[in-house]
CSV table of C-alpha atoms in Angstrom, one decimal:
chain,number,residue,atom,x,y,z
P,249,MET,CA,63.6,-91.4,-29.3
P,250,PHE,CA,62.3,-88.4,-27.3
P,251,THR,CA,61.7,-86.3,-30.4
P,252,ARG,CA,60.2,-88.9,-31.9
P,253,LEU,CA,57.8,-89.2,-29.5
P,254,ALA,CA,57.1,-85.9,-28.5
P,255,VAL,CA,55.6,-85.1,-32.1
P,256,LEU,CA,53.1,-88.1,-31.5
P,257,PRO,CA,49.6,-87.3,-33.2
P,258,GLN,CA,47.8,-86.0,-30.1
P,259,TYR,CA,44.5,-88.7,-31.3
P,260,LEU,CA,47.0,-91.6,-30.2
P,261,LEU,CA,46.8,-90.7,-26.6
P,262,PRO,CA,44.1,-89.6,-24.4
P,263,LYS,CA,44.1,-86.2,-23.4
P,264,ARG,CA,45.2,-86.5,-19.5
P,265,ALA,CA,47.8,-89.4,-20.7
P,266,LEU,CA,49.6,-86.9,-23.7
P,267,THR,CA,49.6,-84.6,-20.9
P,268,ALA,CA,51.4,-86.8,-18.4
P,269,PHE,CA,53.8,-87.7,-21.1
P,270,ALA,CA,54.6,-84.2,-22.4
P,271,GLY,CA,55.5,-83.2,-18.9
P,272,LEU,CA,57.6,-86.3,-18.3
P,273,VAL,CA,59.2,-85.8,-21.6
P,274,ALA,CA,59.9,-81.8,-21.1
P,275,GLY,CA,61.3,-82.1,-17.7
P,276,ALA,CA,63.6,-85.0,-18.6
P,277,ARG,CA,67.2,-83.8,-18.8
P,278,ALA,CA,68.4,-86.5,-21.6
P,279,GLY,CA,71.8,-84.1,-22.8
P,280,ARG,CA,71.5,-84.5,-26.4
P,281,VAL,CA,68.3,-85.6,-26.8
P,282,THR,CA,66.9,-82.4,-25.1
P,283,THR,CA,68.9,-80.3,-27.4
P,284,GLY,CA,67.8,-82.2,-30.4
P,285,LEU,CA,63.8,-81.5,-29.1
P,286,ILE,CA,64.5,-78.1,-28.2
P,287,ARG,CA,66.2,-77.4,-31.8
P,288,TRP,CA,63.3,-79.3,-33.4
P,289,PHE,CA,60.9,-77.0,-31.8
P,290,ILE,CA,62.5,-73.4,-32.4
P,291,GLY,CA,62.6,-74.5,-36.3
P,292,LYS,CA,59.1,-75.8,-35.8
P,293,TYR,CA,57.6,-72.7,-34.2
P,294,GLY,CA,60.2,-70.1,-35.3
P,295,VAL,CA,61.4,-69.2,-31.8
P,296,ASN,CA,63.3,-66.0,-31.5
P,297,MET,CA,66.2,-66.6,-29.3
P,298,ALA,CA,67.9,-63.7,-30.0
P,299,GLU,CA,65.4,-62.8,-27.2
P,300,ALA,CA,66.2,-64.9,-24.9
P,301,ALA,CA,68.5,-64.0,-21.6
P,302,ASN,CA,70.8,-66.9,-22.7
P,303,PRO,CA,70.4,-67.9,-26.5
P,304,ASP,CA,72.5,-71.3,-26.2
P,305,ILE,CA,70.6,-73.9,-26.2
P,306,THR,CA,72.9,-76.3,-25.4
P,307,SER,CA,72.8,-75.6,-21.8
P,308,TYR,CA,69.2,-76.0,-21.1
P,309,ALA,CA,69.0,-79.1,-19.3
P,310,SER,CA,65.2,-79.7,-19.9
P,311,PHE,CA,62.8,-78.6,-22.2
P,312,ASN,CA,61.4,-76.9,-19.3
P,313,GLU,CA,63.8,-74.8,-19.0
P,314,PHE,CA,64.0,-73.8,-22.4
P,315,PHE,CA,60.6,-73.1,-22.7
P,316,THR,CA,60.2,-71.1,-19.5
P,317,ARG,CA,63.3,-69.0,-20.4
P,318,ALA,CA,64.0,-65.3,-19.1
P,319,LEU,CA,64.3,-62.4,-21.5
P,320,ARG,CA,67.4,-60.8,-22.2
P,321,ASN,CA,67.4,-57.1,-20.4
P,322,GLY,CA,65.5,-54.6,-22.4
P,323,ALA,CA,63.5,-56.8,-24.5
P,324,ARG,CA,60.6,-55.7,-23.5
P,325,PRO,CA,60.5,-52.7,-22.1
P,326,ILE,CA,57.2,-51.4,-19.8
P,327,ALA,CA,54.8,-48.9,-21.1
P,328,ASP,CA,54.0,-45.8,-19.1
P,329,ALA,CA,50.3,-47.2,-18.9
P,330,ASP,CA,47.8,-47.5,-15.9
P,331,PHE,CA,47.9,-51.3,-17.4
P,332,ILE,CA,50.1,-53.3,-19.4
P,333,CYS,CA,49.6,-56.5,-21.5
P,334,PRO,CA,51.2,-59.2,-18.9
P,335,VAL,CA,52.3,-61.7,-21.7
P,336,ASP,CA,53.0,-61.7,-25.1
P,337,GLY,CA,50.7,-63.7,-27.3
P,338,ALA,CA,47.5,-62.8,-29.3
P,339,ILE,CA,44.2,-61.4,-28.0
P,340,SER,CA,41.7,-63.8,-28.4
P,341,GLN,CA,38.8,-61.8,-27.0
P,342,PHE,CA,38.4,-58.5,-25.1
P,343,GLY,CA,36.1,-55.9,-23.5
P,344,SER,CA,33.1,-55.7,-21.5
P,345,ILE,CA,31.2,-58.1,-19.4
P,346,ASP,CA,27.8,-58.5,-20.5
P,347,GLN,CA,26.4,-58.5,-16.9
P,348,ASP,CA,27.9,-62.1,-16.0
P,349,ARG,CA,28.7,-63.4,-19.3
P,350,ILE,CA,31.9,-63.5,-20.9
P,351,PHE,CA,32.3,-63.3,-25.2
P,352,GLN,CA,34.5,-66.2,-26.0
P,353,ALA,CA,33.8,-66.6,-29.7
P,354,LYS,CA,30.7,-66.2,-32.3
P,355,GLY,CA,27.7,-68.0,-30.6
P,356,HIS,CA,29.4,-69.3,-27.2
P,357,ASP,CA,30.2,-67.0,-24.2
P,358,TYR,CA,30.4,-67.9,-20.4
P,359,LEU,CA,29.9,-67.2,-16.6
P,360,THR,CA,32.2,-65.6,-14.7
P,361,THR,CA,31.0,-67.5,-12.0
P,362,ALA,CA,32.1,-70.6,-13.6
P,363,LEU,CA,35.4,-69.0,-14.7
P,364,VAL,CA,36.9,-68.4,-11.2
P,365,GLY,CA,35.2,-72.2,-9.7
P,366,GLY,CA,31.6,-71.6,-8.8
P,367,ASP,CA,32.4,-68.3,-6.2
P,368,GLN,CA,29.6,-66.1,-7.0
P,369,ALA,CA,30.4,-63.7,-4.5
P,370,LEU,CA,34.0,-63.1,-6.3
P,371,ALA,CA,31.9,-63.0,-9.7
P,372,ASP,CA,30.0,-60.7,-8.6
P,373,ARG,CA,32.5,-58.2,-8.2
P,374,PHE,CA,32.7,-58.1,-12.2
P,375,LEU,CA,29.3,-57.5,-13.3
P,376,HIS,CA,29.3,-55.5,-16.5
P,377,GLY,CA,33.5,-54.9,-15.7
P,378,SER,CA,36.2,-55.8,-18.3
P,379,PHE,CA,37.8,-58.7,-19.0
P,380,ALA,CA,40.4,-59.5,-21.7
P,381,THR,CA,41.6,-62.9,-22.9
P,382,ILE,CA,45.0,-63.8,-24.4
P,383,TYR,CA,46.1,-66.8,-26.2
P,384,LEU,CA,50.4,-67.7,-25.8
P,385,SER,CA,51.2,-69.7,-28.8
P,386,PRO,CA,54.5,-72.4,-28.6
P,387,ARG,CA,56.7,-70.1,-30.3
P,388,ASP,CA,55.8,-67.0,-27.4
P,389,TYR,CA,57.5,-66.4,-24.6
P,390,HIS,CA,55.9,-68.1,-21.3
P,391,ARG,CA,56.5,-66.0,-18.2
P,392,ILE,CA,53.0,-64.2,-17.0
P,393,HIS,CA,53.9,-60.6,-15.1
P,394,MET,CA,51.5,-58.5,-13.4
P,395,PRO,CA,49.2,-55.7,-15.8
P,396,CYS,CA,49.4,-53.5,-12.4
P,397,ASP,CA,50.5,-53.5,-9.1
P,398,GLY,CA,48.5,-55.9,-7.0
P,399,ARG,CA,48.5,-57.7,-3.3
P,400,LEU,CA,47.7,-61.3,-3.7
P,401,MET,CA,44.7,-62.1,-1.9
P,402,ARG,CA,43.5,-66.0,-2.8
P,403,MET,CA,44.9,-68.2,-5.2
P,404,ILE,CA,41.8,-70.9,-6.4
P,405,TYR,CA,42.6,-74.3,-8.1
P,406,VAL,CA,39.9,-75.5,-10.7
P,407,PRO,CA,40.2,-78.7,-11.8
P,408,GLY,CA,38.4,-79.4,-15.3
P,409,THR,CA,39.3,-81.0,-18.4
P,410,LEU,CA,42.1,-80.6,-21.3
P,411,PHE,CA,40.9,-79.0,-24.5
P,412,SER,CA,43.5,-77.1,-27.0
P,413,VAL,CA,42.3,-73.2,-26.3
P,414,ASN,CA,44.1,-72.2,-30.1
P,415,PRO,CA,41.8,-70.2,-31.6
P,416,VAL,CA,40.4,-72.8,-33.5
P,417,THR,CA,39.0,-74.8,-30.6
P,418,ALA,CA,37.9,-71.4,-29.0
P,419,ARG,CA,35.4,-70.9,-32.1
P,420,GLY,CA,34.1,-74.6,-31.6
P,421,VAL,CA,34.1,-75.6,-27.9
P,422,PRO,CA,31.5,-73.7,-25.7
P,423,GLY,CA,32.6,-72.2,-22.7
P,424,LEU,CA,36.2,-73.7,-23.2
P,425,PHE,CA,37.8,-71.3,-20.9
P,426,ALA,CA,35.6,-72.2,-17.9
P,427,ARG,CA,35.9,-75.9,-18.4
P,428,ASN,CA,39.6,-76.5,-18.8
P,429,GLU,CA,41.4,-76.8,-15.8
P,430,ARG,CA,42.9,-73.3,-14.5
P,431,VAL,CA,44.2,-71.5,-11.7
P,432,VAL,CA,42.7,-68.3,-10.1
P,433,CYS,CA,44.5,-65.3,-8.6
P,434,VAL,CA,42.9,-62.8,-7.5
P,435,PHE,CA,44.5,-59.3,-6.1
P,436,GLU,CA,43.6,-56.1,-4.8
P,437,GLY,CA,45.0,-53.2,-6.7
P,438,GLU,CA,44.8,-49.3,-6.3
P,439,HIS,CA,41.6,-49.3,-8.7
P,440,GLY,CA,39.8,-52.1,-6.8
P,441,PRO,CA,39.7,-56.3,-7.5
P,442,PHE,CA,41.0,-57.9,-10.3
P,443,VAL,CA,41.7,-61.8,-11.5
P,444,MET,CA,44.5,-63.1,-13.4
P,445,VAL,CA,43.3,-67.0,-14.5
P,446,LEU,CA,45.8,-69.2,-16.2
P,447,VAL,CA,44.2,-71.6,-18.3
P,448,GLY,CA,45.2,-75.0,-18.9
P,449,ALA,CA,45.8,-77.3,-22.4
P,450,THR,CA,45.6,-80.4,-23.6
P,451,ILE,CA,50.0,-80.6,-23.0
P,452,VAL,CA,50.0,-77.9,-20.9
P,453,GLY,CA,52.9,-79.9,-18.3
P,454,SER,CA,51.9,-78.0,-15.0
P,455,MET,CA,51.1,-73.9,-14.3
P,456,GLN,CA,53.3,-72.5,-11.8
P,457,THR,CA,53.1,-68.9,-9.3
P,458,VAL,CA,56.4,-67.0,-7.9
P,459,TRP,CA,54.5,-67.1,-4.4
P,460,HIS,CA,53.8,-71.3,-4.8
P,461,GLY,CA,55.8,-73.0,-6.9
P,462,VAL,CA,54.4,-75.7,-8.9
P,463,VAL,CA,50.5,-75.8,-8.8
P,464,ASN,CA,49.7,-79.0,-10.9
P,465,PRO,CA,50.8,-81.4,-10.7
P,466,PRO,CA,49.2,-83.3,-9.0
P,467,ARG,CA,45.8,-82.8,-10.7
P,468,LEU,CA,43.3,-82.4,-7.9
P,469,PRO,CA,39.8,-83.9,-7.8
P,470,ALA,CA,37.7,-81.0,-6.4
P,471,VAL,CA,38.3,-76.6,-6.1
P,472,ARG,CA,41.2,-76.1,-3.8
P,473,GLU,CA,41.8,-72.2,-2.1
P,474,TRP,CA,44.8,-70.9,-0.8
P,475,ARG,CA,44.1,-67.7,1.3
P,476,TYR,CA,46.9,-64.8,1.2
P,477,ASP,CA,44.8,-61.9,2.9
P,478,LYS,CA,46.7,-62.2,6.2
P,479,GLN,CA,50.0,-61.8,4.6
P,480,HIS,CA,51.5,-58.9,2.4
P,481,LEU,CA,52.1,-60.5,-0.6
P,482,ALA,CA,53.0,-57.3,-3.1
P,483,LEU,CA,54.0,-57.5,-6.8
P,484,LYS,CA,54.6,-54.4,-9.0
P,485,LYS,CA,53.5,-53.8,-12.3
P,486,GLY,CA,55.6,-55.7,-14.9
P,487,GLU,CA,56.7,-58.2,-12.2
P,488,GLU,CA,56.7,-61.4,-12.9
P,489,MET,CA,53.8,-63.5,-11.5
P,490,GLY,CA,53.8,-67.2,-12.9
P,491,ARG,CA,54.6,-69.3,-15.8
P,492,PHE,CA,53.4,-72.2,-18.1
P,493,LEU,CA,55.0,-75.2,-18.8
P,494,LEU,CA,53.8,-75.1,-22.0
P,495,GLY,CA,51.5,-72.8,-24.0
P,496,SER,CA,48.1,-71.7,-23.1
P,497,THR,CA,45.6,-68.8,-22.0
P,498,VAL,CA,45.7,-66.0,-19.6
P,499,VAL,CA,41.9,-64.6,-18.8
P,500,MET,CA,42.0,-61.1,-16.8
P,501,LEU,CA,38.6,-59.5,-15.0
P,502,PHE,CA,38.4,-56.2,-14.2
P,503,PRO,CA,35.7,-54.2,-12.3
P,504,LYS,CA,32.7,-51.9,-13.8
P,505,ASP,CA,34.3,-48.3,-15.0
P,506,VAL,CA,37.6,-49.0,-14.0
P,507,LEU,CA,39.5,-49.2,-17.2
P,508,THR,CA,39.7,-48.3,-21.0
P,509,PHE,CA,41.1,-50.7,-23.7
P,510,SER,CA,43.9,-49.4,-25.9
P,511,LYS,CA,42.7,-48.2,-29.4
P,512,ASP,CA,45.6,-50.5,-30.5
P,513,TRP,CA,44.3,-53.6,-29.4
P,514,LEU,CA,42.3,-55.7,-31.8
P,515,ALA,CA,40.5,-58.9,-31.5
P,516,ALA,CA,43.2,-61.8,-32.7
P,517,GLY,CA,45.8,-59.0,-32.8
P,518,PRO,CA,49.9,-60.0,-31.7
P,519,VAL,CA,50.3,-58.1,-28.4
P,520,LYS,CA,54.1,-58.4,-26.2
P,521,LEU,CA,54.8,-57.9,-22.7
P,522,GLY,CA,55.0,-54.7,-21.5
P,523,GLU,CA,53.0,-52.7,-24.2
P,524,SER,CA,49.9,-50.9,-23.1
P,525,MET,CA,46.9,-52.2,-22.6
P,526,ALA,CA,44.7,-49.9,-21.1
P,527,ALA,CA,44.0,-46.6,-19.3
P,528,VAL,CA,42.2,-45.7,-16.0
P,529,ALA,CA,38.8,-45.0,-17.2
P,530,GLU,CA,38.5,-40.9,-17.0
P,531,HIS,CA,35.0,-41.0,-14.9
P,532,ARG,CA,35.1,-44.3,-12.8
P,533,GLY,CA,33.7,-44.4,-9.7
P,534,SER,CA,35.0,-45.7,-6.4
P,535,PRO,CA,36.9,-49.3,-5.9
P,536,THR,CA,34.2,-52.2,-6.3
P,537,ASN,CA,33.7,-53.4,-2.6
């Protein structure tokens, strides 16, 4: 029954009802029904279980356990690079921030201030900086790792809509990533501040971080912030920082003149966790204050 319900066309349910329902199904411990759903999902999306630390699908008690599965040791070697790709996925867009505007798709951009939940002072630290947006498809590994060493300073929950974030929607919905529900994680690193934004989507059951656990649900009606600047929560490059319970998108922000993206990076190109993403810019100034 769960398998049949899980594949109902999305138009039959409102977005938030669909998300709540998907979260219920994904968290259910339904034995053979759960295993059947996992088997269907693997066949539908071509999931490569040979990369999983545990390839036995019958051992996953819930769909969420399967979806957030760990990789086997050595599956994603960490490149000797200043900044590494933090996830498996496809590059939606990347490049320079045009003063305070981030390119989304042809004819669409959005403000850094809107992305980070209206905090102008935070957004100003990334004026003329760099950004990268990576889309995680259903078949991808869904843990999120650090692109470089960083000390956690703040986490901001920003309520929003629940549009799909696939490439088709990104081309058609103005300001998509600054309109969807999201969790903004603010770090300080060797080369200044950087931000990792976990963007929700239509059937994303929840987002969680290693320091907080599940951030949503509950889905709060207003922006909420947690401060960590008086603690010393430091994460190393390549270390897990969070995960999606069902897939979505990560947007990263870096200050001006901090990095130069890899020549191998191309919009819409596939990427893997641990690959080289960028190098420190050769003629960069001091870290942004």
